[in-house]
Coordinates of C-alpha atoms in Angstrom, one line a residue:
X7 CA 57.8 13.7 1.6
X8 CA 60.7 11.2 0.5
X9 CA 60.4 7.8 2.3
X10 CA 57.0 8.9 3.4
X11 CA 54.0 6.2 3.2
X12 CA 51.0 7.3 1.1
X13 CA 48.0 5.9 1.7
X14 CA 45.7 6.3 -1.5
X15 CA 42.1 7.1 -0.6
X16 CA 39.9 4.1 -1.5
X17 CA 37.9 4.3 -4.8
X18 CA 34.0 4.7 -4.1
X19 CA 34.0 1.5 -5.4
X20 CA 34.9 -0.6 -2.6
X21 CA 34.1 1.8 -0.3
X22 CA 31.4 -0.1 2.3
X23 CA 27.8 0.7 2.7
X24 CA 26.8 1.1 6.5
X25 CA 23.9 -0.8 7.5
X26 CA 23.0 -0.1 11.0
X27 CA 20.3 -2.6 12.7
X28 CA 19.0 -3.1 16.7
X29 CA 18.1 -6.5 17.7
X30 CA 16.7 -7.0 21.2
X31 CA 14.4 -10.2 22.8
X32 CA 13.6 -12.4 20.1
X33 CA 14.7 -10.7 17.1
X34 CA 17.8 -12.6 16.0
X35 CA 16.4 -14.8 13.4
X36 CA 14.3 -12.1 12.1
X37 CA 17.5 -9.6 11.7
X38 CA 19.3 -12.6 10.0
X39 CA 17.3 -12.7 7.4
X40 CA 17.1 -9.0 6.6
X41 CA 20.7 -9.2 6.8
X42 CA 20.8 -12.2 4.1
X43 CA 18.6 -10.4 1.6
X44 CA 21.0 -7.6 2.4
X45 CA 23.6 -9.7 0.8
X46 CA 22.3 -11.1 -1.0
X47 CA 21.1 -8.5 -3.9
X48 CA 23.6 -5.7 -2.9
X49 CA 26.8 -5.0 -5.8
X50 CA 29.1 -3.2 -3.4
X51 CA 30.8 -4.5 -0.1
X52 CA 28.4 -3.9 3.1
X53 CA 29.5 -2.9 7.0
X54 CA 26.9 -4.4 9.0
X55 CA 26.5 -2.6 12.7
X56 CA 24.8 -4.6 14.7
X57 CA 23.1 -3.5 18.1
X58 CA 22.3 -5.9 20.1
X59 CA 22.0 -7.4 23.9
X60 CA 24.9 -9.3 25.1
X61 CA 23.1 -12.6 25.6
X62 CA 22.6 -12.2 20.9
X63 CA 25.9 -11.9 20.8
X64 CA 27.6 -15.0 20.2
X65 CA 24.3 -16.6 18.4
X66 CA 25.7 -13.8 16.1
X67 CA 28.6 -14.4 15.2
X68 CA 28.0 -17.9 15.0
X69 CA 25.4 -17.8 12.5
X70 CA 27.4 -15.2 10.5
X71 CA 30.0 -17.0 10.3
X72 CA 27.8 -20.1 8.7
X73 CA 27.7 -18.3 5.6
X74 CA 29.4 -19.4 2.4
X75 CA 32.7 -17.7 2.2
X76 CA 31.3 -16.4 -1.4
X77 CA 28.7 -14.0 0.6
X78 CA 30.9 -13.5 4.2
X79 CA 33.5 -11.7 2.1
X80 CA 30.8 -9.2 0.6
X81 CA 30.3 -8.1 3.9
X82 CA 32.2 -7.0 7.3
X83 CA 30.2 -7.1 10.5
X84 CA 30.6 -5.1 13.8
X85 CA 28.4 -6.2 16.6
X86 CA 28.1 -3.6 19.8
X87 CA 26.8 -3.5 23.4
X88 CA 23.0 -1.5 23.6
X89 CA 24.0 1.9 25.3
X90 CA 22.7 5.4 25.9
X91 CA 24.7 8.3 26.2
X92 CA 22.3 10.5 27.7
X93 CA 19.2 10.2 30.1
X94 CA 18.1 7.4 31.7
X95 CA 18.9 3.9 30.2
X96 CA 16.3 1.7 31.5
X97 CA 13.8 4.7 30.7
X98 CA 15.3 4.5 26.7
X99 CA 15.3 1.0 26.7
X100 CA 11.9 0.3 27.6
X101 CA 10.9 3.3 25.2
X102 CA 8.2 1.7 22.6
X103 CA 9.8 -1.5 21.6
X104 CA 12.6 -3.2 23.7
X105 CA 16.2 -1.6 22.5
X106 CA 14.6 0.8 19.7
X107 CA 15.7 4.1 20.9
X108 CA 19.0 2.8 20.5
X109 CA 18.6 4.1 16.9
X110 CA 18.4 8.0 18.2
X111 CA 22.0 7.5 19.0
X112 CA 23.9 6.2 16.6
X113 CA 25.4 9.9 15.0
X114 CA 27.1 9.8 18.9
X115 CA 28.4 6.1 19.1
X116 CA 29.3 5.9 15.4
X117 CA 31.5 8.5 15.4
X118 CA 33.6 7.8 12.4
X119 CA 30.9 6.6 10.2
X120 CA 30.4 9.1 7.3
X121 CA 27.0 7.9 6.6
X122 CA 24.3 5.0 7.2
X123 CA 21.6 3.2 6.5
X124 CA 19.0 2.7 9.5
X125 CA 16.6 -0.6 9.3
X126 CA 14.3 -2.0 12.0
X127 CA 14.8 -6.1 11.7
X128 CA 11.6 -6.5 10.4
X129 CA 12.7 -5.3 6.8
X130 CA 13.3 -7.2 3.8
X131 CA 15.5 -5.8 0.8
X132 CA 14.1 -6.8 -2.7
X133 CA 16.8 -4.7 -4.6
X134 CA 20.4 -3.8 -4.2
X135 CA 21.0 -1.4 -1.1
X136 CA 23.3 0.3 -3.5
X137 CA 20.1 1.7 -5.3
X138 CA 18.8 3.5 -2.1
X139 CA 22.6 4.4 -0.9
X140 CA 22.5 6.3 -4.2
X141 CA 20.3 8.6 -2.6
X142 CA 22.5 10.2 -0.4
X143 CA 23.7 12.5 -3.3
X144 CA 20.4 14.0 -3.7
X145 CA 20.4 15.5 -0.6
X146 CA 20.7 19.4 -0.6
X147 CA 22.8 21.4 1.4
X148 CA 21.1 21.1 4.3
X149 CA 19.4 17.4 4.2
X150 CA 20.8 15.0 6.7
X151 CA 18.6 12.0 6.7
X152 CA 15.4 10.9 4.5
X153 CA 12.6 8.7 5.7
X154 CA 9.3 7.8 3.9
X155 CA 5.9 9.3 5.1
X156 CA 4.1 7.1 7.5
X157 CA 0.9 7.6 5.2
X158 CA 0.2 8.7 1.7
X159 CA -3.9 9.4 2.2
X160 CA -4.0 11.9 5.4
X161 CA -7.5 11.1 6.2
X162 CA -6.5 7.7 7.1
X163 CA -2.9 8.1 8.5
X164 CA -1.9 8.2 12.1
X165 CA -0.4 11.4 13.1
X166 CA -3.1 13.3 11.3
X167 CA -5.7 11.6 13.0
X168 CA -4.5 10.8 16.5
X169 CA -1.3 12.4 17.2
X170 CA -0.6 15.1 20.0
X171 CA 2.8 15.9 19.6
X172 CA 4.2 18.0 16.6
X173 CA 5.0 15.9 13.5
X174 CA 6.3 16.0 10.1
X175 CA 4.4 17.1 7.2
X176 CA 1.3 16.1 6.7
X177 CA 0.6 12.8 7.9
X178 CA 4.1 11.9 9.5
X179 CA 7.4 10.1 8.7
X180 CA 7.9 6.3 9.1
X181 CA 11.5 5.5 10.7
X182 CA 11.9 2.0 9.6
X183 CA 14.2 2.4 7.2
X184 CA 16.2 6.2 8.1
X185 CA 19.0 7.2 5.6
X186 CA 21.6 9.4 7.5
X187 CA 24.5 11.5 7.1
X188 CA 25.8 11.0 10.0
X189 CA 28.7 14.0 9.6
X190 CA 25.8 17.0 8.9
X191 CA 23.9 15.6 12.0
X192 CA 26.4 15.8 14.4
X193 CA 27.6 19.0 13.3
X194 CA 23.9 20.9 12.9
X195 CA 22.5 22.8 15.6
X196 CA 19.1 21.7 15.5
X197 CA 15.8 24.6 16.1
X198 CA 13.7 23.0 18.7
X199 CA 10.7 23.9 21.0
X200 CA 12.8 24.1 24.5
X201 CA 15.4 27.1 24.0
X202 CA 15.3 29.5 21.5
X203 CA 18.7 29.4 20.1
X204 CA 19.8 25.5 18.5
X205 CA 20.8 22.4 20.1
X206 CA 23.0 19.8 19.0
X207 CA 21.8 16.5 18.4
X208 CA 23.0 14.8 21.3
X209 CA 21.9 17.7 23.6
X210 CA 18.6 17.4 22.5
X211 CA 17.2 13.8 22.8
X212 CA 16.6 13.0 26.5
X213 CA 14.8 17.0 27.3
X214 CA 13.1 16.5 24.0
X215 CA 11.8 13.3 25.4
X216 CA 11.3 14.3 28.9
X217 CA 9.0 17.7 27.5
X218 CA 7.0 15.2 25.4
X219 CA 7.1 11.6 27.1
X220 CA 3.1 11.6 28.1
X221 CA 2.2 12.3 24.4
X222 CA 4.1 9.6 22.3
X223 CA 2.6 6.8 21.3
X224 CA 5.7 5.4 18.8
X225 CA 8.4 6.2 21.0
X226 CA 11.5 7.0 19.1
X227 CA 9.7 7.8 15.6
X228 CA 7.7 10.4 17.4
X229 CA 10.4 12.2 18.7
X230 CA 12.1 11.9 15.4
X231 CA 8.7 13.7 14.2
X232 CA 9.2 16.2 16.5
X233 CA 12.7 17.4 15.6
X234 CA 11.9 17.1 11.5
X235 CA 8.5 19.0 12.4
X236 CA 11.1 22.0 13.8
X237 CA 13.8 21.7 10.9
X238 CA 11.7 20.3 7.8
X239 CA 14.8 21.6 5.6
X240 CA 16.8 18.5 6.9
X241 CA 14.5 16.0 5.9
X242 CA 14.5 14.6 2.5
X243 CA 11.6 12.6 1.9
X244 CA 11.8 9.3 -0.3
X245 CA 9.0 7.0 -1.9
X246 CA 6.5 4.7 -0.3
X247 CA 8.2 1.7 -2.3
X248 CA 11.5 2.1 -0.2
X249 CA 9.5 1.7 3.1
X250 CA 6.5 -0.7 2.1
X251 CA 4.4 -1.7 4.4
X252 CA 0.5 -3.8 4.6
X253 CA -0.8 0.2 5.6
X254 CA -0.1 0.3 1.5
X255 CA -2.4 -2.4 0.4
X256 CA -4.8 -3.6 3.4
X257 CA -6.6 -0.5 2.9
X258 CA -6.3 -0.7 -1.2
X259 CA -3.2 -0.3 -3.4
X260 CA -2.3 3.4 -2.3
X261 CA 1.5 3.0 -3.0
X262 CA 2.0 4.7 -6.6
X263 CA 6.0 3.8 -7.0
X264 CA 5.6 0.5 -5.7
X265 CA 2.8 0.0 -8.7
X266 CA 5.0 1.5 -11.6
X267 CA 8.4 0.4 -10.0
X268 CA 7.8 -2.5 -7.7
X269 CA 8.5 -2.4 -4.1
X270 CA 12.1 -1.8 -3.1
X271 CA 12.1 -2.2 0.5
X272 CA 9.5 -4.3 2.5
X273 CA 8.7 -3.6 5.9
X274 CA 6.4 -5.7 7.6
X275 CA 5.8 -4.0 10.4
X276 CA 3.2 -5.2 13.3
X277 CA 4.7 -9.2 13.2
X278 CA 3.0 -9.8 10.0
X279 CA 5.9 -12.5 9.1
X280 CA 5.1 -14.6 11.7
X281 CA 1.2 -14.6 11.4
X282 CA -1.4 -15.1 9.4
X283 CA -2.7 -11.9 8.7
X284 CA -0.7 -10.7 5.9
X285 CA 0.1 -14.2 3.7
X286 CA 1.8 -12.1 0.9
X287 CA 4.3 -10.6 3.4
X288 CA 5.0 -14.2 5.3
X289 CA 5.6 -16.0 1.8
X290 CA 8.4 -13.0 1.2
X291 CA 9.8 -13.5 4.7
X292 CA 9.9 -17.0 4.2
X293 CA 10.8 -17.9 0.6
X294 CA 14.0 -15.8 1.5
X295 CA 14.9 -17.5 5.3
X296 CA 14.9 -20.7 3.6
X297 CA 16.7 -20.3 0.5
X298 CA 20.0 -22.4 0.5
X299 CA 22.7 -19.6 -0.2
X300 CA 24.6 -21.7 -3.2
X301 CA 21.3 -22.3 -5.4
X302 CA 20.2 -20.8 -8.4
X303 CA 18.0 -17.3 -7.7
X304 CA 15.3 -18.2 -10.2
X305 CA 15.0 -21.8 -9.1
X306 CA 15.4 -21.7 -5.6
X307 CA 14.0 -18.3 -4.5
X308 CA 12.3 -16.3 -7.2
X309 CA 10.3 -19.6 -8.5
X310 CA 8.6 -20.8 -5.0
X311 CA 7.6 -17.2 -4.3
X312 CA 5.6 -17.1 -7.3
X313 CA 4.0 -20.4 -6.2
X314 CA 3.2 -19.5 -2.6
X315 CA 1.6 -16.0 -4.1
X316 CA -1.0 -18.2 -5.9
X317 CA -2.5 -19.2 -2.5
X318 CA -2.6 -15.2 -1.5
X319 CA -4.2 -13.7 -4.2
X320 CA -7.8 -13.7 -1.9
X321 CA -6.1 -11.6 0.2
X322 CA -6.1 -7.7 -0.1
X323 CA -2.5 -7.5 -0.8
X324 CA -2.0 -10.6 -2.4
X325 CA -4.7 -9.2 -5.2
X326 CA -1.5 -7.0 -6.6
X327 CA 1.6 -9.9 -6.7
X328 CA 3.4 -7.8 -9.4
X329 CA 4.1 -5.0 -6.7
X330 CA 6.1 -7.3 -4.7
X331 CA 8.0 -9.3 -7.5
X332 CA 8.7 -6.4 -10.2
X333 CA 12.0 -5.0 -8.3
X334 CA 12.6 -9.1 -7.1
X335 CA 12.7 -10.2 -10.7
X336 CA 15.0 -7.2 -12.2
X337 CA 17.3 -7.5 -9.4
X338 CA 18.1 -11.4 -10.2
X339 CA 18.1 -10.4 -13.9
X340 CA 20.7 -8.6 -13.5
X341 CA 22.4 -10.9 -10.9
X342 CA 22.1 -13.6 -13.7
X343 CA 23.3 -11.1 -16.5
X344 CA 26.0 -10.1 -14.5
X345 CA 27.4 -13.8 -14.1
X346 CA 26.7 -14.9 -17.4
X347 CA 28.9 -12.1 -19.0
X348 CA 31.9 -12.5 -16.2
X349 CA 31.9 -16.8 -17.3
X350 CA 31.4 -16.4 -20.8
X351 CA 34.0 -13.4 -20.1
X352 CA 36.4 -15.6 -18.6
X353 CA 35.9 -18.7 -21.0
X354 CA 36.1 -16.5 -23.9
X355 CA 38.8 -17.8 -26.5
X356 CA 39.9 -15.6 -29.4

């Protein structure tokens, strides 16, 4: 209409990936540093959604807001109270580890995010979340979120051994890292094993986990066992090497991707940054917390991890050091690339 204002739908371009995280107790530094490697390896702008109990607030923002203006304007950040629609909220809160459930409501709270990306705080990205964000267009028509099994060998996985609730699959799915559409979820009625007829998300959680609360050992990833185990159509399943974790390598290399492709994602799961268990892991972890943001990639980051790896390889996952640098050293390839053709670019005289 004339004099009307037209407001032009972005380009997917600079549309923002939504990375969704819940930080309770003494998870702030860790959840830093997942957000750093976040930014920086990722291509397009990021919306961090931060969970997290008042008292982490401000430590925050303050430590966001430390960042070189050359990574704080890749990124926008949104930092929210821990709350539960439905159900009890100290019972939620206390469900597994501190603040985790949170994660079960994020379709209801987020309620004009299109689509997200789910990480616990203890994960580390070794590639561009673009790469995994891609993923979201493989879904079918009725996929909603994807997760990586919890196991690839069922003999030695959890579920399939010890679990006495319904799960997904064979050996179970790992909710670590959890890529949603958050649209399809809150607009599927969901099969379940308490009425016959369907049950919106939201509906669902707290008699879900009131009918199996005595049998879950994993707290929130159990019940989201539970719900893929009744509607396995809605679950697309990605690789081990998006959800790595020691599981892959302390029992032997039983990762396939992460061998031909590298590993993508690295979870380390069970505090392994912080002890001495898994040394491959903690060099990772802390080869990325201390590098300066303004430094050169190979020199500063890529260069000590190779050198801290040499004191790992006695260890069972430090035998296989390629797995963990493959994606590291093709994502900073292409960083370097990338700059050298926008300089020379720039400086280029006809």
């Amino acid at each position: 209409k004339p004099g009307e204002q037209k407001h032009p739908k972005e380009p997917p371009s600079l549309q923002c990936m939504h990375l969704a995280v819940v930080a309770c107790g003494d998870r702030l530094e860790e959840t830093l540093i997942m957000l750093k490697s976040a930014v920086l390896f990722s291509n397009r702008r990021l919306c961090f959604h931060i969970f997290a109990e008042d008292s982490l607030k401000p430590e925050f923002e303050k430590k966001l807001k430390e960042w070189p203006s050359s990574y704080t304007k890749k990124f926008e950040s949104s930092i929210y109270p821990i709350t539960f629609s439905v159900g009890n909220a100290q019972e939620w809160k206390k469900l597994f580890k501190p603040c985790a459930a949170q994660r079960l409501f994020l379709p209801v709270i987020l309620k004009d995010v299109d689509s997200l990306l789910y990480v616990d705080t203890d994960v580390l990205f070794l590639r561009p979340i673009d790469d995994i964000w891609h993923l979201l267009r493989e879904f079918n028509s009725t996929q909603l979120a994807a997760m990586a099994p919890e196991h690839e060998i069922p003999k030695i996985g959890w579920y399939s051994r010890f679990a006495r609730h319904p799960y997904y699959g064979t050996t179970g799915v790992n909710s670590g890292v959890m890529l949603m559409n958050l649209t399809r979820i809150r607009s599927t009625q969901f099969k379940n094993s308490l009425i016959p007829g369907g049950l919106t998300w939201e509906e669902m959680l707290y008699p879900l986990y009131q009918k199996y609360k005595n049998y879950i050992t994993w707290g929130d990833q159990d019940l989201l066992n539970i719900i893929f185990y009744f509607n396995p159509e809605c679950l697309y399943v990605f690789p081990c090497q998006w959800n790595y974790r020691p599981d892959h390598c302390m029992y032997g290399s039983n990762c396939r991707g992460a061998e031909e492709d590298g590993v993508s994602i690295l979870h380390g799961n069970r505090g392994v940054y912080h002890d001495d268990k898994q040394p491959t892991f903690k060099a990772l972890y802390e080869v990325i917390r201390d590098f300066p943001f303004e430094d050169n990639l190979f020199q500063s980051l890529y260069y000590p991890l190779q050198s801290k790896f040499l004191d790992t390889v006695h260890t069972l996952c430090g035998r296989i050091p390629q797995v963990f640098l493959k994606q590291i050293e093709k994502t900073m390839k292409k960083v370097y690339e990338n700059r050298v053709i926008v300089y020379l670019g720039a400086n280029h005289r006809y």
